[in-house]
Every structure is written in structure tokens, then in C-alpha cells.
Amino acid sequence: MSTTDVLIVGAGPTGLTLALELSVQKIPFRIIDKLEAPSDKSRALAVQCRTQELLNRHPTVAKEMLADGVQGPGVNIHCNQKHLITGTFDDLGFDDTQFPLPIWIPQGDTEAALTRQLEDYGGKVERGITAEDIQQDADSTTVTLVKGSVKEVLKAKYIVGCDGAHSVVRKSTDLTFEGAQYPQTFILADIKLGGPYDTERVSMYLGGRIMVIFPLKDGVVRIVGERSSYSKYTGDPTVQEIKEFIEELAGGTWEVTDPIWLTHFRWNCRGVNNYRDGRIFVAGDAAHIHSPAGGQGMNTGIQDAINLGWKMSAVLRGEKDDSFLDTYQEERHPIGSRLLHSTDRMFNAVASQNVIYTYIRNKLTPWIVPYIWGDKARRLRAFTFISQMGIKYRNSSIVHTATGFEGPVKGGWRAPDGELLDERGEKGKWLLELTSNKEHTIMLFSGMLGDEEEVKQAEEKILADKRYKERGVVKVFGGQTIGTGGFRDRDGVLHRRYGFEKGAGLVVVRPDGYVSFAGPAESVEEFLSI
């Protein structure tokens, strides 16, 4: 019988991300996939800002995706063959990140970037293998791995199902997967297109049904839209159907050539009741599937994996009890549930089959869309949701905010980023590049009017606690504060973002980029007592 600490079933974006997280933590694992080779056909396209930011914790992934994808600076909205707006995202002031815009990139290219990083770490995907007869007891799991006629019994401390909507891992448990399938049939085409489309922005067309055009690289576009319930076409679409579809929604005459992929499908909206059953976990589409509204699905799965990876590593190293893994359900299940509800509402708003609703929507859209888009605050709220930059674990039992602290960043929130200068006053690094993807990082801010002494005292108390090491402390000196061994926030941008203009501060960032503790520097003893 073979053994390992973690078996990951499924080598899509979620499983590959979990493999990266375990790799940097030096946790023994195996990752298998039933496919003999990666699929070159994938529906997911959008890589949101927060996902890029988190994948940038690994050396090459985000950079390769930026090189292979197309940044999306905004969206065009059309209704009844009339252009309503060309909306932009790059005026929203998202300057607290290196990744202010989404990327449009085929899922296959995302998986390729993740796989290359995994191989750089010394890992590999074992392909053409299925998991059968999954069992668990109080201490471990067993599973039979099948490759052709060869069977191998594997004992693992944990199994994580990243194997999609029809997850064999989930089906081996008592977890429920409740929800329903949407009645609409959708068609998808990766093609080359001759016509007046925006080569940078996504273009949405509303009419009797909905169509979206995504610009990709090398002149290829993706067309996704609803097939009419009265359509004469069935099965996978033809080039002729796609041409008729575009001309119906956009008007004019279009040329459709070089089809790469033509398919049809229906979407579901379903979620598990729990992300954990004993020593078996589910993540990504194995835990939640929903409409593509807002481009959230793959991104949510990747963040499931990042949340679980560091926690599972801490338990396997003996730093935390097994019950610590319950916080995966505690933190990620509410995110998944909100996602199901919000994407369901968005989907029904644009893809309803109710003829009366569609007629009223199309009459009101030319008035409503410019009004909503013209309000920057509304646009910012929408983009904060879509970009996933607003995700917070505010009710988590393992995040904390110092007593009485009312700063702009609290425990459970995303850690904002920003540029820093080195000790010589030259451009150094972005703050989040200084945080660790292996362990908690302690950031000490001097305040804009303070001196090095408060930072020094806080650092001494932290290092006296043997749980923390000097390499895990990042010192940020504001304004004209003189300090050694740290970085400079000369104009105080980061001090303002974290709420420490007037005094020294302490922020602890988890390996997954979320704040574990935030408060003034004098709250260091409160932090150490947790």
C-alpha cells in the first residue's frame, strides 16, 4: 500500500492551485486526473484581479497569464442592436494592487501556466488515473487508483476532490449537492470574426436573447449566448448558426471563419451543504457550480484551494489540531453561497425566458444602463464584487481586530498593496511581494509622525515569542521616519490605506493574503495572547 499526506483528485485550476500551495509548504501529496492529457476545450475565461494577485504569490504564474491573456479594461453594452455605452474599469482608482484589470484567457492556458509552475517546484500531474472505492476512518483515507488494468491502493491522511461538477470524491461522502439546472441551452464558439467588434473590451448584446463576445489573442474571439427555444438548430452549433446569431443580436453583416471549438450546453446552480466530510474535502466545481455571470466560478475554486492549502499544511505539520480545518467550511462556504445567489440573480436578469420580462427589460435598458454606469460609486461596488477584491472573512473565528481599533482594514479583510522604497530611497517592491505564501507575515508601520522606537519595541516583543522569526517581520517607515532594515512609505500611501497615519501599527497577513490581525502597535501583546 502506498502512502501520502494529501491526494488531490482533479488537475483543473483548483487542483493545480492546491498542488502549488502544498508544494511551497513542503507537504507530500499526489495529484491525479482521469484525462490522459489536459483538455484544450474549456469554458472559463475570466481571471479576476484578486485571483491574479493571489497567484502572484508564486514566481511565474500571474506573469505568464498576463503575457498569454488579454487585459479587459471595460465592457460594451448593446441593446436592440444599438450601442449604449463603452464602460471602463481603469478609472475606478484600483491602485492598491498590481492587477487592476481582469484578464481574458482560455482556461487551458491558465492550467498550462499552473502546471509549469508545479513542475518548477518539482511536482507533476499523474494522468489517466481514476479514483475508486474511497473510504475513510478517524485517522486516514484509502482509495483505489486505477490506470488501465493496473490498480494501486493508496492511503492518504486527506483527500481533496477538485474533480468538478460530477465529482467522484463528493459522491463518496454524505455531502448533498442541491440546486437545479437552468432551462436555457447555450451555444459557444471560438472563432475568428470579421465585423465591428472591440478587440479589448467584452461586448454584451441584449435583444430577444443574450450574446457576449470575448476578445482573445491572435484574432480569436469567444461567442457565448442563448439559443432560442424556437431555434431550428440542435446539438453543437454550426458556423452558419453563429453567423445568424451574431447578425440577429448585433445587426449588420459579419464574417465567421476558422472555427476552433463549437459546442452547446446547459448551466446548473448547485452547492454542497458542507465543504468537509471528515478527512474528505471538496473545492471548486465539486463544491459549487453556477452560471457564468460575472466570471466567478474558476476564480472561486482557485481561492478555495488557497484557503485550504495553508490550513491543511499547518495541521499536517502538527502546528494546529485537525479541527482547524473546520475553518475552511467556516470561511469559504458563505462565499460560495453568496456567489450562487448573486450569479443566479444576474443570470436571470439577462437570460430570462419570460417574454414579457424580456420586452420590458429591453425597453428600460437604454435608460437604466447609462444611468447606472454614470454613477462611479455604483460602478465601483459592482467591480469590487466582480473582481473579488471585496471578499472578506469578517465573521471568521480565526481573524481578529485589536480592541477599539477602527482602521480601514480589519481582521479577515484583503491586505491592500502598494509600492515601497528601499532604504536608499529607491523604488523597492510592492508590499505584498514581501509577504510569505508559507507562513504569517507581520507588518509593522511606524506612523507618519513617529520614530523607529515604537516599531523596535513591537518587534522585540514579537521575536521574543518563539513562534515568530525575524524573516517574517516587514517594517514600513512612513514620511521622514528614520529606521533600519525596512522599507519606506515616503508619501504615506500605505499608512493611509491601513489607517496608521497618526501612530505606529501592526498588521499580520496570513499565507493566503488575508489579514489575521490588525491594530495599533501597542496591541502587540493582545495579538500574542491569541
PDB file of C-alpha atoms in Angstrom, residues 153-268:
ATOM      1  CA  VAL A 153      -4.293   1.118  -3.136  1.00  0.00           C
ATOM      2  CA  LEU A 154      -3.273   4.449  -1.641  1.00  0.00           C
ATOM      3  CA  LYS A 155      -3.520   5.569   1.966  1.00  0.00           C
ATOM      4  CA  ALA A 156      -3.720   9.349   2.446  1.00  0.00           C
ATOM      5  CA  LYS A 157      -4.292  11.474   5.504  1.00  0.00           C
ATOM      6  CA  TYR A 158      -6.671  13.673   3.499  1.00  0.00           C
ATOM      7  CA  ILE A 159      -8.379  13.594   0.102  1.00  0.00           C
ATOM      8  CA  VAL A 160      -9.457  16.768  -1.686  1.00  0.00           C
ATOM      9  CA  GLY A 161     -11.973  16.498  -4.502  1.00  0.00           C
ATOM     10  CA  CYS A 162     -11.216  19.087  -7.178  1.00  0.00           C
ATOM     11  CA  ASP A 163     -12.831  16.887  -9.805  1.00  0.00           C
ATOM     12  CA  GLY A 164     -15.675  19.060 -10.992  1.00  0.00           C
ATOM     13  CA  ALA A 165     -19.441  19.013 -11.006  1.00  0.00           C
ATOM     14  CA  HIS A 166     -19.667  15.214 -11.258  1.00  0.00           C
ATOM     15  CA  SER A 167     -17.079  14.725  -8.509  1.00  0.00           C
ATOM     16  CA  VAL A 168     -16.470  11.083  -7.589  1.00  0.00           C
ATOM     17  CA  VAL A 169     -14.923  12.319  -4.360  1.00  0.00           C
ATOM     18  CA  ARG A 170     -18.067  14.197  -3.359  1.00  0.00           C
ATOM     19  CA  LYS A 171     -20.238  11.237  -4.321  1.00  0.00           C
ATOM     20  CA  SER A 172     -18.234   9.019  -1.951  1.00  0.00           C
ATOM     21  CA  THR A 173     -19.408  11.134   1.008  1.00  0.00           C
ATOM     22  CA  ASP A 174     -22.703  12.082   2.633  1.00  0.00           C
ATOM     23  CA  LEU A 175     -22.476  15.628   1.269  1.00  0.00           C
ATOM     24  CA  THR A 176     -25.511  16.929  -0.601  1.00  0.00           C
ATOM     25  CA  PHE A 177     -25.301  18.944  -3.836  1.00  0.00           C
ATOM     26  CA  GLU A 178     -28.545  20.837  -4.006  1.00  0.00           C
ATOM     27  CA  GLY A 179     -29.825  23.099  -6.744  1.00  0.00           C
ATOM     28  CA  ALA A 180     -31.233  22.928 -10.248  1.00  0.00           C
ATOM     29  CA  GLN A 181     -30.410  23.155 -13.928  1.00  0.00           C
ATOM     30  CA  TYR A 182     -31.347  26.244 -15.929  1.00  0.00           C
ATOM     31  CA  PRO A 183     -33.780  25.512 -18.781  1.00  0.00           C
ATOM     32  CA  GLN A 184     -31.874  27.556 -21.371  1.00  0.00           C
ATOM     33  CA  THR A 185     -29.496  25.972 -23.861  1.00  0.00           C
ATOM     34  CA  PHE A 186     -26.337  27.955 -24.581  1.00  0.00           C
ATOM     35  CA  ILE A 187     -24.013  27.836 -27.554  1.00  0.00           C
ATOM     36  CA  LEU A 188     -20.298  28.603 -27.571  1.00  0.00           C
ATOM     37  CA  ALA A 189     -17.906  29.269 -30.425  1.00  0.00           C
ATOM     38  CA  ASP A 190     -14.184  30.038 -30.502  1.00  0.00           C
ATOM     39  CA  ILE A 191     -13.763  31.565 -33.958  1.00  0.00           C
ATOM     40  CA  LYS A 192     -12.324  34.397 -35.997  1.00  0.00           C
ATOM     41  CA  LEU A 193     -14.740  37.190 -36.678  1.00  0.00           C
ATOM     42  CA  GLY A 194     -14.992  39.791 -39.392  1.00  0.00           C
ATOM     43  CA  GLY A 195     -17.032  42.724 -38.151  1.00  0.00           C
ATOM     44  CA  PRO A 196     -17.002  45.813 -35.922  1.00  0.00           C
ATOM     45  CA  TYR A 197     -16.154  44.302 -32.537  1.00  0.00           C
ATOM     46  CA  ASP A 198     -13.964  45.745 -29.780  1.00  0.00           C
ATOM     47  CA  THR A 199     -10.622  43.922 -29.637  1.00  0.00           C
ATOM     48  CA  GLU A 200     -10.058  44.905 -25.980  1.00  0.00           C
ATOM     49  CA  ARG A 201     -13.409  45.032 -24.219  1.00  0.00           C
ATOM     50  CA  VAL A 202     -16.064  42.417 -23.690  1.00  0.00           C
ATOM     51  CA  SER A 203     -19.196  43.243 -25.674  1.00  0.00           C
ATOM     52  CA  MET A 204     -22.651  42.259 -24.412  1.00  0.00           C
ATOM     53  CA  TYR A 205     -25.675  42.253 -26.719  1.00  0.00           C
ATOM     54  CA  LEU A 206     -29.246  42.139 -25.432  1.00  0.00           C
ATOM     55  CA  GLY A 207     -32.296  41.508 -27.563  1.00  0.00           C
ATOM     56  CA  GLY A 208     -34.685  38.617 -27.689  1.00  0.00           C
ATOM     57  CA  ARG A 209     -31.806  36.702 -26.099  1.00  0.00           C
ATOM     58  CA  ILE A 210     -28.260  37.460 -24.914  1.00  0.00           C
ATOM     59  CA  MET A 211     -24.867  37.211 -26.605  1.00  0.00           C
ATOM     60  CA  VAL A 212     -21.385  38.060 -25.307  1.00  0.00           C
ATOM     61  CA  ILE A 213     -18.201  38.473 -27.364  1.00  0.00           C
ATOM     62  CA  PHE A 214     -14.877  37.986 -25.569  1.00  0.00           C
ATOM     63  CA  PRO A 215     -11.718  39.137 -27.401  1.00  0.00           C
ATOM     64  CA  LEU A 216      -8.839  36.675 -27.102  1.00  0.00           C
ATOM     65  CA  LYS A 217      -5.352  36.649 -28.597  1.00  0.00           C
ATOM     66  CA  ASP A 218      -4.350  36.189 -32.233  1.00  0.00           C
ATOM     67  CA  GLY A 219      -7.636  37.492 -33.605  1.00  0.00           C
ATOM     68  CA  VAL A 220      -9.731  34.771 -31.960  1.00  0.00           C
ATOM     69  CA  VAL A 221     -12.959  35.624 -30.143  1.00  0.00           C
ATOM     70  CA  ARG A 222     -15.300  33.605 -27.995  1.00  0.00           C
ATOM     71  CA  ILE A 223     -19.025  33.907 -28.634  1.00  0.00           C
ATOM     72  CA  VAL A 224     -21.336  32.714 -25.861  1.00  0.00           C
ATOM     73  CA  GLY A 225     -25.071  33.117 -25.953  1.00  0.00           C
ATOM     74  CA  GLU A 226     -28.514  31.705 -25.535  1.00  0.00           C
ATOM     75  CA  ARG A 227     -30.051  29.520 -28.210  1.00  0.00           C
ATOM     76  CA  SER A 228     -33.663  30.439 -28.832  1.00  0.00           C
ATOM     77  CA  SER A 229     -36.190  27.918 -27.569  1.00  0.00           C
ATOM     78  CA  TYR A 230     -37.744  28.199 -31.053  1.00  0.00           C
ATOM     79  CA  SER A 231     -34.465  27.554 -32.859  1.00  0.00           C
ATOM     80  CA  LYS A 232     -34.356  25.146 -35.788  1.00  0.00           C
ATOM     81  CA  TYR A 233     -30.853  24.163 -34.674  1.00  0.00           C
ATOM     82  CA  THR A 234     -29.980  21.370 -32.248  1.00  0.00           C
ATOM     83  CA  GLY A 235     -26.731  19.901 -30.993  1.00  0.00           C
ATOM     84  CA  ASP A 236     -23.450  21.751 -31.401  1.00  0.00           C
ATOM     85  CA  PRO A 237     -23.773  24.999 -33.354  1.00  0.00           C
ATOM     86  CA  THR A 238     -22.603  25.388 -36.930  1.00  0.00           C
ATOM     87  CA  VAL A 239     -20.724  28.353 -38.354  1.00  0.00           C
ATOM     88  CA  GLN A 240     -23.966  29.356 -40.077  1.00  0.00           C
ATOM     89  CA  GLU A 241     -25.900  29.355 -36.798  1.00  0.00           C
ATOM     90  CA  ILE A 242     -23.222  31.513 -35.152  1.00  0.00           C
ATOM     91  CA  LYS A 243     -23.314  33.954 -38.086  1.00  0.00           C
ATOM     92  CA  GLU A 244     -27.123  34.222 -37.891  1.00  0.00           C
ATOM     93  CA  PHE A 245     -26.924  34.603 -34.120  1.00  0.00           C
ATOM     94  CA  ILE A 246     -24.450  37.498 -34.304  1.00  0.00           C
ATOM     95  CA  GLU A 247     -26.373  39.296 -37.025  1.00  0.00           C
ATOM     96  CA  GLU A 248     -29.635  38.935 -35.101  1.00  0.00           C
ATOM     97  CA  LEU A 249     -28.206  40.495 -31.938  1.00  0.00           C
ATOM     98  CA  ALA A 250     -25.658  42.939 -33.386  1.00  0.00           C
ATOM     99  CA  GLY A 251     -27.131  43.774 -36.782  1.00  0.00           C
ATOM    100  CA  GLY A 252     -25.189  44.167 -39.995  1.00  0.00           C
ATOM    101  CA  THR A 253     -23.244  41.526 -41.883  1.00  0.00           C
ATOM    102  CA  TRP A 254     -20.499  39.538 -40.173  1.00  0.00           C
ATOM    103  CA  GLU A 255     -17.958  37.016 -41.388  1.00  0.00           C
ATOM    104  CA  VAL A 256     -17.380  33.922 -39.242  1.00  0.00           C
ATOM    105  CA  THR A 257     -14.332  31.789 -40.046  1.00  0.00           C
ATOM    106  CA  ASP A 258     -11.760  29.376 -38.636  1.00  0.00           C
ATOM    107  CA  PRO A 259     -13.881  27.618 -36.003  1.00  0.00           C
ATOM    108  CA  ILE A 260     -11.724  26.201 -33.220  1.00  0.00           C
ATOM    109  CA  TRP A 261     -14.447  24.936 -30.912  1.00  0.00           C
ATOM    110  CA  LEU A 262     -18.222  24.763 -31.325  1.00  0.00           C
ATOM    111  CA  THR A 263     -20.333  23.340 -28.506  1.00  0.00           C
ATOM    112  CA  HIS A 264     -23.628  23.631 -26.645  1.00  0.00           C
ATOM    113  CA  PHE A 265     -24.557  23.083 -23.004  1.00  0.00           C
ATOM    114  CA  ARG A 266     -26.844  23.992 -20.112  1.00  0.00           C
ATOM    115  CA  TRP A 267     -25.765  25.555 -16.847  1.00  0.00           C
ATOM    116  CA  ASN A 268     -26.567  24.497 -13.301  1.00  0.00           C
TER     117      ASN A 268
END
